[in-house]
Coordinates of C-alpha atoms in Angstrom, one line a residue:
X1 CA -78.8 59.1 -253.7
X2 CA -80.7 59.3 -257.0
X3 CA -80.8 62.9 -257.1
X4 CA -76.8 62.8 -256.6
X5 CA -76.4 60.6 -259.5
X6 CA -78.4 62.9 -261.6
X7 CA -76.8 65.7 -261.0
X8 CA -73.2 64.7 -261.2
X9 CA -74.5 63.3 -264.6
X10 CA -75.6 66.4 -265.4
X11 CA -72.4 67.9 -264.3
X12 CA -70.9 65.8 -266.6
X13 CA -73.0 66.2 -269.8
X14 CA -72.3 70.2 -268.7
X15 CA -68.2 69.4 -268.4
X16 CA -68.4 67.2 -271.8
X17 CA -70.4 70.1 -274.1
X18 CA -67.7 73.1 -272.9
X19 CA -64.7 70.5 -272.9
X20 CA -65.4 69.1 -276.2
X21 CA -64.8 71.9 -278.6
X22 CA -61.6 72.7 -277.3
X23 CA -60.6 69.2 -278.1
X24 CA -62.0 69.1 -281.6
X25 CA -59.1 72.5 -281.6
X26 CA -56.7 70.3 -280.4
X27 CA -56.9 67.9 -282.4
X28 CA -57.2 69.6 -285.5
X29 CA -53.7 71.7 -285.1
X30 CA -52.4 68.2 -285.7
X31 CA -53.8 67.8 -289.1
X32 CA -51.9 67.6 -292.3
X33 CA -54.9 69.4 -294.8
X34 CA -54.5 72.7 -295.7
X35 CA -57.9 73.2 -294.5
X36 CA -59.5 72.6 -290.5
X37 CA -61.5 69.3 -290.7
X38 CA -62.1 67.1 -288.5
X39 CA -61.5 63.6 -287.6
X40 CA -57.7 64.7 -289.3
X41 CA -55.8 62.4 -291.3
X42 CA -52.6 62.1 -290.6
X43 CA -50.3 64.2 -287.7
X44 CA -48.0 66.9 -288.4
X45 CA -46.5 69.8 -286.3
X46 CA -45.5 72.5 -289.3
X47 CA -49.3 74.6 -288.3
X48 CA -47.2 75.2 -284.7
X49 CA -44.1 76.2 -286.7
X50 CA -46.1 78.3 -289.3
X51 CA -47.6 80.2 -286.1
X52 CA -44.0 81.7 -285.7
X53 CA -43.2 82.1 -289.0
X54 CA -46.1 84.8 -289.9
X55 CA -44.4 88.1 -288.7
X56 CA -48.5 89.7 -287.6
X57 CA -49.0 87.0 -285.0
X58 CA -45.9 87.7 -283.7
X59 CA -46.1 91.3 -283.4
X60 CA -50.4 91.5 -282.5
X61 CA -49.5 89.0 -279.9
X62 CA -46.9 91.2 -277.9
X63 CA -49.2 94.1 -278.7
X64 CA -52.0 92.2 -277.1
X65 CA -50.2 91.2 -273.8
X66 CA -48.4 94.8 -273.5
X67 CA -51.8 96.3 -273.8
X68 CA -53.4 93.7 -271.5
X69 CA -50.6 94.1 -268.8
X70 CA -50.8 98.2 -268.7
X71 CA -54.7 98.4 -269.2
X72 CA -54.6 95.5 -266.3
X73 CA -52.1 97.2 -263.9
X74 CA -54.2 100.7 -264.1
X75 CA -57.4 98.9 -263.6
X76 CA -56.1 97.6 -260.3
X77 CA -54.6 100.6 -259.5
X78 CA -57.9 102.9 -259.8
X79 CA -60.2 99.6 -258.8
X80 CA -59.0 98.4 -255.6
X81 CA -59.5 101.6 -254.2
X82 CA -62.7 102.6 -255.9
X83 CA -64.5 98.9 -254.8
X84 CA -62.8 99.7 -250.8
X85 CA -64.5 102.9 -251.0
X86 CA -67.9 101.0 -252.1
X87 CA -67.5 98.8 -249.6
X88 CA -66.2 100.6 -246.7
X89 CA -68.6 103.8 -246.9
X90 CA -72.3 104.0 -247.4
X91 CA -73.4 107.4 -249.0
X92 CA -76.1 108.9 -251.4
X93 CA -75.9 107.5 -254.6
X94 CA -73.5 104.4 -254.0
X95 CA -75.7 101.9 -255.6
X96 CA -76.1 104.1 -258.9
X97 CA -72.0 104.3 -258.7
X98 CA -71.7 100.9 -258.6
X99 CA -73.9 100.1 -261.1
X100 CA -72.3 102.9 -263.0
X101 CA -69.1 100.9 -263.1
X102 CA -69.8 97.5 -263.7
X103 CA -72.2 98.8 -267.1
X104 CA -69.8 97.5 -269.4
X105 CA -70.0 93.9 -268.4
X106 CA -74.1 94.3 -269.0
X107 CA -73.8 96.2 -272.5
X108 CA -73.3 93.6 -275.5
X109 CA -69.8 94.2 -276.6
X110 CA -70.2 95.5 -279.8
X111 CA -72.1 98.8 -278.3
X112 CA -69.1 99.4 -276.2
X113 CA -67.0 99.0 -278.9
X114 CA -68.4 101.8 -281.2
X115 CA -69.2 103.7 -278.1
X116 CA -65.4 103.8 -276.9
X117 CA -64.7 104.4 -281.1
X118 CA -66.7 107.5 -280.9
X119 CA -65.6 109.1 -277.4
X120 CA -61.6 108.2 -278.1
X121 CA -61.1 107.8 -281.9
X122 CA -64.1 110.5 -283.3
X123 CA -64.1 113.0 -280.0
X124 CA -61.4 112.8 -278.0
X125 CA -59.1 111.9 -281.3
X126 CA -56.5 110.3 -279.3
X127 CA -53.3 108.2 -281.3
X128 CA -54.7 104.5 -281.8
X129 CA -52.0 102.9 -278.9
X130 CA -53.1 105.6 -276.4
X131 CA -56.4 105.4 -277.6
X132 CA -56.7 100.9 -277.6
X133 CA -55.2 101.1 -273.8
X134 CA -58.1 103.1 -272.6
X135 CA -60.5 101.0 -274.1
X136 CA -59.1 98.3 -272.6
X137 CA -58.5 100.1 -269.4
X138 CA -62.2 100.9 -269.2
X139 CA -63.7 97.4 -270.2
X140 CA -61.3 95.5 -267.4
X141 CA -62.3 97.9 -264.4
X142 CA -65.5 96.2 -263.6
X143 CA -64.1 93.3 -263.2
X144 CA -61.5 94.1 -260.8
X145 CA -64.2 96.7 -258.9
X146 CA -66.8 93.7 -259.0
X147 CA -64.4 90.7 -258.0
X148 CA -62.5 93.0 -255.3
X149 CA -66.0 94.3 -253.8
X150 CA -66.9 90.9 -253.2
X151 CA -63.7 90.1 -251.2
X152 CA -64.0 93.5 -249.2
X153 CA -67.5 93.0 -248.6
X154 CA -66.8 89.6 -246.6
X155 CA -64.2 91.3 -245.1
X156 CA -64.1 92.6 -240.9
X157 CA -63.7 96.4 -241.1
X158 CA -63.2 95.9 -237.6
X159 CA -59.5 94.6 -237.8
X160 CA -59.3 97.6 -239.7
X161 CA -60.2 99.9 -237.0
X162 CA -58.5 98.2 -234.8
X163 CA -55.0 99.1 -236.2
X164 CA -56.1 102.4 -236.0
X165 CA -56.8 102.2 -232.8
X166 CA -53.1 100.7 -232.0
X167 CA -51.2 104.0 -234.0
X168 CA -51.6 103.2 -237.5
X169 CA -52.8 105.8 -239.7
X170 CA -55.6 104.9 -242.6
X171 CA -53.1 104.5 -245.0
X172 CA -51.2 102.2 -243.4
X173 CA -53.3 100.1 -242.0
X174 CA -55.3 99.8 -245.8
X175 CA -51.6 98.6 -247.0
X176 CA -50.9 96.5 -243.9
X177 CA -53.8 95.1 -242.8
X178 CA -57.1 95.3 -245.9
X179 CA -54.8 94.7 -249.0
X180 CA -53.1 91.2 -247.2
X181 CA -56.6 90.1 -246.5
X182 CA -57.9 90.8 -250.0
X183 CA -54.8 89.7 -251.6
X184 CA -56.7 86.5 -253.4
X185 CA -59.8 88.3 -254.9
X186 CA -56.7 90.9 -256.0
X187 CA -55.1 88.2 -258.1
X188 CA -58.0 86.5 -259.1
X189 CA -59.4 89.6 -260.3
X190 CA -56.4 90.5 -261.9
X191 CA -56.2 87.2 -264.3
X192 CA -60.4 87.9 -264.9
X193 CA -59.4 91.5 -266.4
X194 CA -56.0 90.4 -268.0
X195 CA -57.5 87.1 -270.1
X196 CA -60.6 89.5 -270.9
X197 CA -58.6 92.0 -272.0
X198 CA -56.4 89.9 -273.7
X199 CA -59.7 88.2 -275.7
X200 CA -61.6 91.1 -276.6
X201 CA -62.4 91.6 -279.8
X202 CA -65.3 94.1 -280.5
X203 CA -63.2 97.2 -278.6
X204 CA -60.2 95.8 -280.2
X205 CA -61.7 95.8 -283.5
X206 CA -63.0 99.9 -283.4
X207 CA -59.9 100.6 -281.4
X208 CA -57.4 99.1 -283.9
X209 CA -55.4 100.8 -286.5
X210 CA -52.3 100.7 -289.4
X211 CA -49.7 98.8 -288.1
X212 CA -51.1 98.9 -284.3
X213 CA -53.6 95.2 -284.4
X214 CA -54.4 93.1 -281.3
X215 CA -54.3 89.5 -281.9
X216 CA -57.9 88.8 -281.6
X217 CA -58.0 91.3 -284.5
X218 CA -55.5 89.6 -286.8
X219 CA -56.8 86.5 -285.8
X220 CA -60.3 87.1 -287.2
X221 CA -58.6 88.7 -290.6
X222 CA -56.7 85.8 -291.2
X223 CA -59.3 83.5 -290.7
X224 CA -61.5 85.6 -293.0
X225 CA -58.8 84.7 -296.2
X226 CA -57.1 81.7 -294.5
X227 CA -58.9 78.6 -293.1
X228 CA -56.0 76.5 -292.4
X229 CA -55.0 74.6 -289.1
X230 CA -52.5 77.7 -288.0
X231 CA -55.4 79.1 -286.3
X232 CA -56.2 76.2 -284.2
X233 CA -52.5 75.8 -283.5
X234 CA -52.5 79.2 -282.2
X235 CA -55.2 78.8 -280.3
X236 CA -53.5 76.0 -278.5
X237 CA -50.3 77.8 -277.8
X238 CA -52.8 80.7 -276.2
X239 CA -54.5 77.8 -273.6
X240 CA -51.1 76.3 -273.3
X241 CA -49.7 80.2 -271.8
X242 CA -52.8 80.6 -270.0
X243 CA -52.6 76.9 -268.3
X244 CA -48.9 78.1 -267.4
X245 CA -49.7 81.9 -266.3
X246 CA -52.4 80.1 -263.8
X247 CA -49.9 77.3 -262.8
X248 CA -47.0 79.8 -261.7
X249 CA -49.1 82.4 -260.5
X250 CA -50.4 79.5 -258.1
X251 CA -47.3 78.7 -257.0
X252 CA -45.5 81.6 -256.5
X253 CA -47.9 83.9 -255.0
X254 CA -49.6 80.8 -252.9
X255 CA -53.1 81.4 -254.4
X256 CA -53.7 77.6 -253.5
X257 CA -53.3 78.4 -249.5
X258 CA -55.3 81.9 -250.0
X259 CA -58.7 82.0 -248.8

């Protein structure tokens, strides 16, 4: 009983230290200085209303979630089949593929930033929108290959072969029969890639060019001139959407009753 107490302190104490910054954010949007301090004095709304009056947040942030959406959408489309493959065959070299594709979650960010800068800006010399959606499309396909192995690998092949077995061919039965069984780690892997996507800033930084900026990017060049509350108001509005996006994705795709 001790040792129960102790940990769900420490659970706590854990919960507190990742919860509290967020709140000092919170609280600090409200603030009527021209400058983020915290505790505030006095409680105003006009850092929410300034967040829609600068045009660049505005235009980064539908950048950001077009980018995010395509680079997210491809990723599943090249994962899901790539992580059955790894889980459904075992041939020569499989663990040095795998390992292969989930090196950009290892590497510190930065390094795959300049890396992508030098293959797709220096080498390849591809336009920067082109260019920013393959860097995001490559740095959000571990995590769909890595959350979508996991669900395939507790899967039963064997309800698998058995559709074949009753007239279905492989296609089929990997629409029919693995996908709907899969279908959580899918979406949950899905939302991983899309909000790290979203987030990034080291690729979005060396990807980034005139008039094409993700809003991680802006974000970090206004802060660098501007240290007013509009960022912290910003930032909740962006855990405000992502508290919704999770809320309706639970509820109309039934993520709740998945498992």
């Amino acid at each position: 009983m001790r040792k129960q107490k102790g940990l769900a302190l420490f659970a706590l104490l854990v919960f507190l230290f990742l919860f509290f910054p967020l709140l000092i954010i919170v609280v600090t949007s409200f603030g009527e200085n021209p400058t983020i301090q915290f505790p505030i004095q006095g409680f105003t709304l006009d850092w929410y209303a300034n967040v829609f009056r600068i045009s660049g947040f505005i235009n980064s942030f539908w950048l950001s979630l077009r980018v995010s959406l395509l680079a997210t959408i491809l990723a599943l489309v090249i994962g899901v089949p790539a992580a059955y493959g790894l889980s459904r065959y075992n041939f020569k070299g499989r663990t040095v593929l795998k390992g292969f594709f989930l090196s950009p979650t290892i590497i510190p960010g930065v390094v795959v930033g300049f890396s992508l800068f030098q293959f797709i800006v220096i080498k390849l010399q591809l336009p920067i929108f082109q260019g920013l959606l393959l860097g995001h499309f490559l740095i959000s396909l571990p995590y769909i290959i890595r959350v979508v192995g996991s669900s395939l690998e507790q899967l039963d092949f064997s309800i698998e072969e058995a559709a074949w077995t009753l007239g279905s061919t492989r296609l089929t039965a990997f629409f029919k029969v693995v996908l709907p069984n899969i279908s959580s780690g899918i979406f949950a892997s899905f939302m991983l890639a899309f909000i790290n996507s979203f987030n990034n800033i080291p690729v979005s930084q060396f990807l980034s060019g005139p008039g094409i900026t993700a809003l991680p990017t802006n974000l970090m060049s206004y802060i660098e001139y501007n240290y007013d509350p509009t960022v912290s108001a910003l930032s909740v509005l962006l855990m405000l959407g992502t508290i919704l996006m999770m809320f309706l994705i639970e509820k109309t795709l039934g993520l709740a009753s998945i498992s």
